PDB file of C-alpha atoms in Angstrom:
ATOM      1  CA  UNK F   1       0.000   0.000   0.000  1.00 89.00           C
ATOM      2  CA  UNK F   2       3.023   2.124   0.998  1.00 97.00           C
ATOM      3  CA  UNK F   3       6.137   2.089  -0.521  1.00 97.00           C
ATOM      4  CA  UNK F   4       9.601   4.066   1.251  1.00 97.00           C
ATOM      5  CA  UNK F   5      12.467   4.163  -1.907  1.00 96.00           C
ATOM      6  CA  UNK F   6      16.101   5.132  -0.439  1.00 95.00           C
ATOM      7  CA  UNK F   7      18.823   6.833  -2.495  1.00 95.00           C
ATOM      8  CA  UNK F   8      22.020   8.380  -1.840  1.00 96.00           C
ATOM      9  CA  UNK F   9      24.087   6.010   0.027  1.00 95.00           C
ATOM     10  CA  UNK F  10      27.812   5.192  -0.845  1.00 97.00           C
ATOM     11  CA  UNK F  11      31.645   4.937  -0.621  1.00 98.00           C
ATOM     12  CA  UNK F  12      33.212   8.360   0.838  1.00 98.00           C
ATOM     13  CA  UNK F  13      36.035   9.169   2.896  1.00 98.00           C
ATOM     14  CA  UNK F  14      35.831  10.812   6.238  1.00 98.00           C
ATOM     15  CA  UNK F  15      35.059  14.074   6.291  1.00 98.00           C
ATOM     16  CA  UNK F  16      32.786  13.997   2.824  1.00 98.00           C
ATOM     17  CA  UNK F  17      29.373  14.231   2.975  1.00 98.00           C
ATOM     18  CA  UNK F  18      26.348  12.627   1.670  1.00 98.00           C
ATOM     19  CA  UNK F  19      22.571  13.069   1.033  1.00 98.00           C
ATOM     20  CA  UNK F  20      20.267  10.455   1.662  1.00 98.00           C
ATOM     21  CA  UNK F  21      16.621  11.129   0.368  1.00 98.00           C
ATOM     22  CA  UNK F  22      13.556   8.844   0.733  1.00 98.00           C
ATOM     23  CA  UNK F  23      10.488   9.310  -1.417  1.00 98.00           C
ATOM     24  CA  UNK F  24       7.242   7.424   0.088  1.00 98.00           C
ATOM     25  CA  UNK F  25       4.693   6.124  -2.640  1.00 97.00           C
ATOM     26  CA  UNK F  26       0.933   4.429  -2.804  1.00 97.00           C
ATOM     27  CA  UNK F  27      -2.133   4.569  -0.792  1.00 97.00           C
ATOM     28  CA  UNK F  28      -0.964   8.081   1.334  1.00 97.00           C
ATOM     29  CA  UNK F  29      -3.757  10.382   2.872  1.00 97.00           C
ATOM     30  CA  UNK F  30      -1.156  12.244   5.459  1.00 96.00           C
ATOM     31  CA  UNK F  31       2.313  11.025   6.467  1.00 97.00           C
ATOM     32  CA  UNK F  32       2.974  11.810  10.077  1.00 96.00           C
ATOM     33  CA  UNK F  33       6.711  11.711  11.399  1.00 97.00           C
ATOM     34  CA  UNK F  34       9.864  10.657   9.120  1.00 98.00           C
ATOM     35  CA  UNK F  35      12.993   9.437  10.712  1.00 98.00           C
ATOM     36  CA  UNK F  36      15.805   8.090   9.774  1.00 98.00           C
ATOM     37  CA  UNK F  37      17.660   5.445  11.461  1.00 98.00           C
ATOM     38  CA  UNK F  38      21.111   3.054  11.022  1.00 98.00           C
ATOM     39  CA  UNK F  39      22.268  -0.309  11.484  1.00 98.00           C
ATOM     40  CA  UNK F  40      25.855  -0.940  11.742  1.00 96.00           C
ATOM     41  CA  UNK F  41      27.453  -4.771  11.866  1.00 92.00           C
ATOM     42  CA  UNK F  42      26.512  -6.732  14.828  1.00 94.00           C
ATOM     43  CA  UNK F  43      24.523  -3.549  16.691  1.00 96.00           C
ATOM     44  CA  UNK F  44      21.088  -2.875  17.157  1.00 97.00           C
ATOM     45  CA  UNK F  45      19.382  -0.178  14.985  1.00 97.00           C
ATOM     46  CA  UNK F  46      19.331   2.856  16.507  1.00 98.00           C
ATOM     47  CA  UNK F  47      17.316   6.282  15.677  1.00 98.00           C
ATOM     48  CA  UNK F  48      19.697   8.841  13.797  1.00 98.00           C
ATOM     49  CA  UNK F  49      17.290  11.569  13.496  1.00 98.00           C
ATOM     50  CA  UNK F  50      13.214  12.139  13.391  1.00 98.00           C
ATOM     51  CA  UNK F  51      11.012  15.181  12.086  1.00 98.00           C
ATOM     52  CA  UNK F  52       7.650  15.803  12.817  1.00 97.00           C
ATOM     53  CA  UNK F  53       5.391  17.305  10.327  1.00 94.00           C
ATOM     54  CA  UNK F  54       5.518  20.687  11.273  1.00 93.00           C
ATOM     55  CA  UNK F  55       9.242  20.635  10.933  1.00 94.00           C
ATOM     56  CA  UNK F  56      10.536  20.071  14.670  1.00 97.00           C
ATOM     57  CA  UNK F  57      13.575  17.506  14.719  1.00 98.00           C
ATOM     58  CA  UNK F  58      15.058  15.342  16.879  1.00 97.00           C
ATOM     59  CA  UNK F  59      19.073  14.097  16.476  1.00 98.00           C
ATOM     60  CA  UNK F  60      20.990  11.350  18.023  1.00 98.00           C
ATOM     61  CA  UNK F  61      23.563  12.750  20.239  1.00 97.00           C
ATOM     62  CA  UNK F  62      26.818  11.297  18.285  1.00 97.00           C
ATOM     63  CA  UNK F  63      25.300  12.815  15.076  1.00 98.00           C
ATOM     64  CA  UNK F  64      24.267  16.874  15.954  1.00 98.00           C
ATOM     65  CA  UNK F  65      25.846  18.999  14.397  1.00 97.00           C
ATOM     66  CA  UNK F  66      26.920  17.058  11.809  1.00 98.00           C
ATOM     67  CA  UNK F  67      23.270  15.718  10.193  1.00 98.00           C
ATOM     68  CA  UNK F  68      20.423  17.795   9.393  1.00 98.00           C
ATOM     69  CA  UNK F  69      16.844  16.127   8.470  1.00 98.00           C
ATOM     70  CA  UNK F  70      14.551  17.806   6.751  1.00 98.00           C
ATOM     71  CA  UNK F  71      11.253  16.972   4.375  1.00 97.00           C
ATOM     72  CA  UNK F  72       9.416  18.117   1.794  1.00 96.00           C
ATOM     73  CA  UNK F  73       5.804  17.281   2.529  1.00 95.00           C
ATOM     74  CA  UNK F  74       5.029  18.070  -1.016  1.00 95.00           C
ATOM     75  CA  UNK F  75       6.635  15.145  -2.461  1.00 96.00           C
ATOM     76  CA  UNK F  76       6.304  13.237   0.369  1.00 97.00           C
ATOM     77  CA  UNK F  77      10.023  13.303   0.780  1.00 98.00           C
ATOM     78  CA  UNK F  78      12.622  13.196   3.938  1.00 98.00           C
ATOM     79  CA  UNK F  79      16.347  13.962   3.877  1.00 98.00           C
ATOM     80  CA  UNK F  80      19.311  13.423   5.726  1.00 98.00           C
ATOM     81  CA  UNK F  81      22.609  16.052   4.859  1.00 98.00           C
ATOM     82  CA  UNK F  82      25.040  13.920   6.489  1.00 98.00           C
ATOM     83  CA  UNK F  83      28.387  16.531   6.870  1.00 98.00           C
ATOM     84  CA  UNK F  84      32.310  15.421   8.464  1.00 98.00           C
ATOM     85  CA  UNK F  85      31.553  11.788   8.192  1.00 98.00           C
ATOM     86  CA  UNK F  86      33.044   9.603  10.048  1.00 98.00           C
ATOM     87  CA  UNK F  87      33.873   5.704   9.740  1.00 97.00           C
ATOM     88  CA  UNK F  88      32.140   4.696  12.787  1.00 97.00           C
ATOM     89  CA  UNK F  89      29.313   6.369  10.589  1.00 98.00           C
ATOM     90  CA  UNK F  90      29.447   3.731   8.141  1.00 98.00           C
ATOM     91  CA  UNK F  91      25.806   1.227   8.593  1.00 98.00           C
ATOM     92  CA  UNK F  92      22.651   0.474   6.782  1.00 98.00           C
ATOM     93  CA  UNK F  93      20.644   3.678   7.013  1.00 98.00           C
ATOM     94  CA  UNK F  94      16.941   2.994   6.383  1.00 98.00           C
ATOM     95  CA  UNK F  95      14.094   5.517   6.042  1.00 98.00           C
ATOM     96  CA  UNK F  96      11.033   5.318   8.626  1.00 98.00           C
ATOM     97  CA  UNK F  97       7.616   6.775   8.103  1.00 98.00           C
ATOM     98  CA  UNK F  98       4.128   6.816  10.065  1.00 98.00           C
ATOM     99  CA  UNK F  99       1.697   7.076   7.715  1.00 98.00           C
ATOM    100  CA  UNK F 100      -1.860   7.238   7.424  1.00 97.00           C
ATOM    101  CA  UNK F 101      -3.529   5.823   4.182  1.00 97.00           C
ATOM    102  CA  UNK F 102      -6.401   6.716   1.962  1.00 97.00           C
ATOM    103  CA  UNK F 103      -8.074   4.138   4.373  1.00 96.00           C
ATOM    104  CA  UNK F 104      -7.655   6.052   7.191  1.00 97.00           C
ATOM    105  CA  UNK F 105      -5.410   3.018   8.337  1.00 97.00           C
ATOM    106  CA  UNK F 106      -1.954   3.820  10.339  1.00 97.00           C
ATOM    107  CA  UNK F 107       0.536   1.980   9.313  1.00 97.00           C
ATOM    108  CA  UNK F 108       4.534   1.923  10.178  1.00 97.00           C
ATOM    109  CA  UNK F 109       6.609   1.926   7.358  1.00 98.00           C
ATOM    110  CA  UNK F 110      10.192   1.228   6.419  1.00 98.00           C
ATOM    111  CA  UNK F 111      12.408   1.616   3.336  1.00 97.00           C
ATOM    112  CA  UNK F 112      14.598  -1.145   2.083  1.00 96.00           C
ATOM    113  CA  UNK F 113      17.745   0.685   3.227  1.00 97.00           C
ATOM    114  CA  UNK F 114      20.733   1.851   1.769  1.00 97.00           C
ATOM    115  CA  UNK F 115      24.384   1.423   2.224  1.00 98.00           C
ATOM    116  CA  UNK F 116      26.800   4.314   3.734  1.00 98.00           C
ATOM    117  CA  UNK F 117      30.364   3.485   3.979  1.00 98.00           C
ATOM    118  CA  UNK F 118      32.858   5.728   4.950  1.00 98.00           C
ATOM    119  CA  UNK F 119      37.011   4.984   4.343  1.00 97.00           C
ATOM    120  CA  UNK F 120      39.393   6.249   6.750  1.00 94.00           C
TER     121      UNK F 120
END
């Protein structure tokens, strides 16, 4: 019904920077908070950053300062400007959405997930 499509992830070396943008798709009436979180080998996935809908974000303490979230509720769209990377940045960063459907059915929804690597 709802579809979350990563793009942006990579190979850089620290200090680069990447965007990571997420495009939700299908059955959407309203899309409530986006997030993004990570999952690096052999840890638990853990929240990088969150925005609500009017724009108020939330960051992960290892990452302010250095990510910024934002979303474009017109295209149904989150971001993540990821700035100074770092290797212990590298992990499986996967898109998060809470979104209500044409149905007026919530549903939790994540992205496939895409690869950041960074090189030291």
């Amino acid at each position: 019904q709802v579809q979350l499509v990563e793009s942006g992830g990579g190979l850089v070396q620290a200090g680069g920077s990447l965007r990571l943008s997420c495009a939700a798709s299908g059955s959407i009436f309203r899309i409530n908070a986006m997030g993004w979180y990570r999952q690096a080998p052999g840890k638990k996935r853990e929240l990088v950053a969150d925005i609500t809908v009017s724009g108020s974000t939330n960051y992960e303490d290892s990452v302010k300062d250095r990510f910024y979230i934002s979303r474009d509720n017109t295209k149904n769209t989150v971001y993540l400007q990821m700035n100074s990377l770092k290797p212990e940045d590298t992990a499986v960063y996967y898109c998060n959405a809470g979104v209500t459907t044409t149905a007026r059915v919530y549903l939790e929804v994540w992205g496939q997930g895409t690869l950041v690597t960074v090189s030291s």
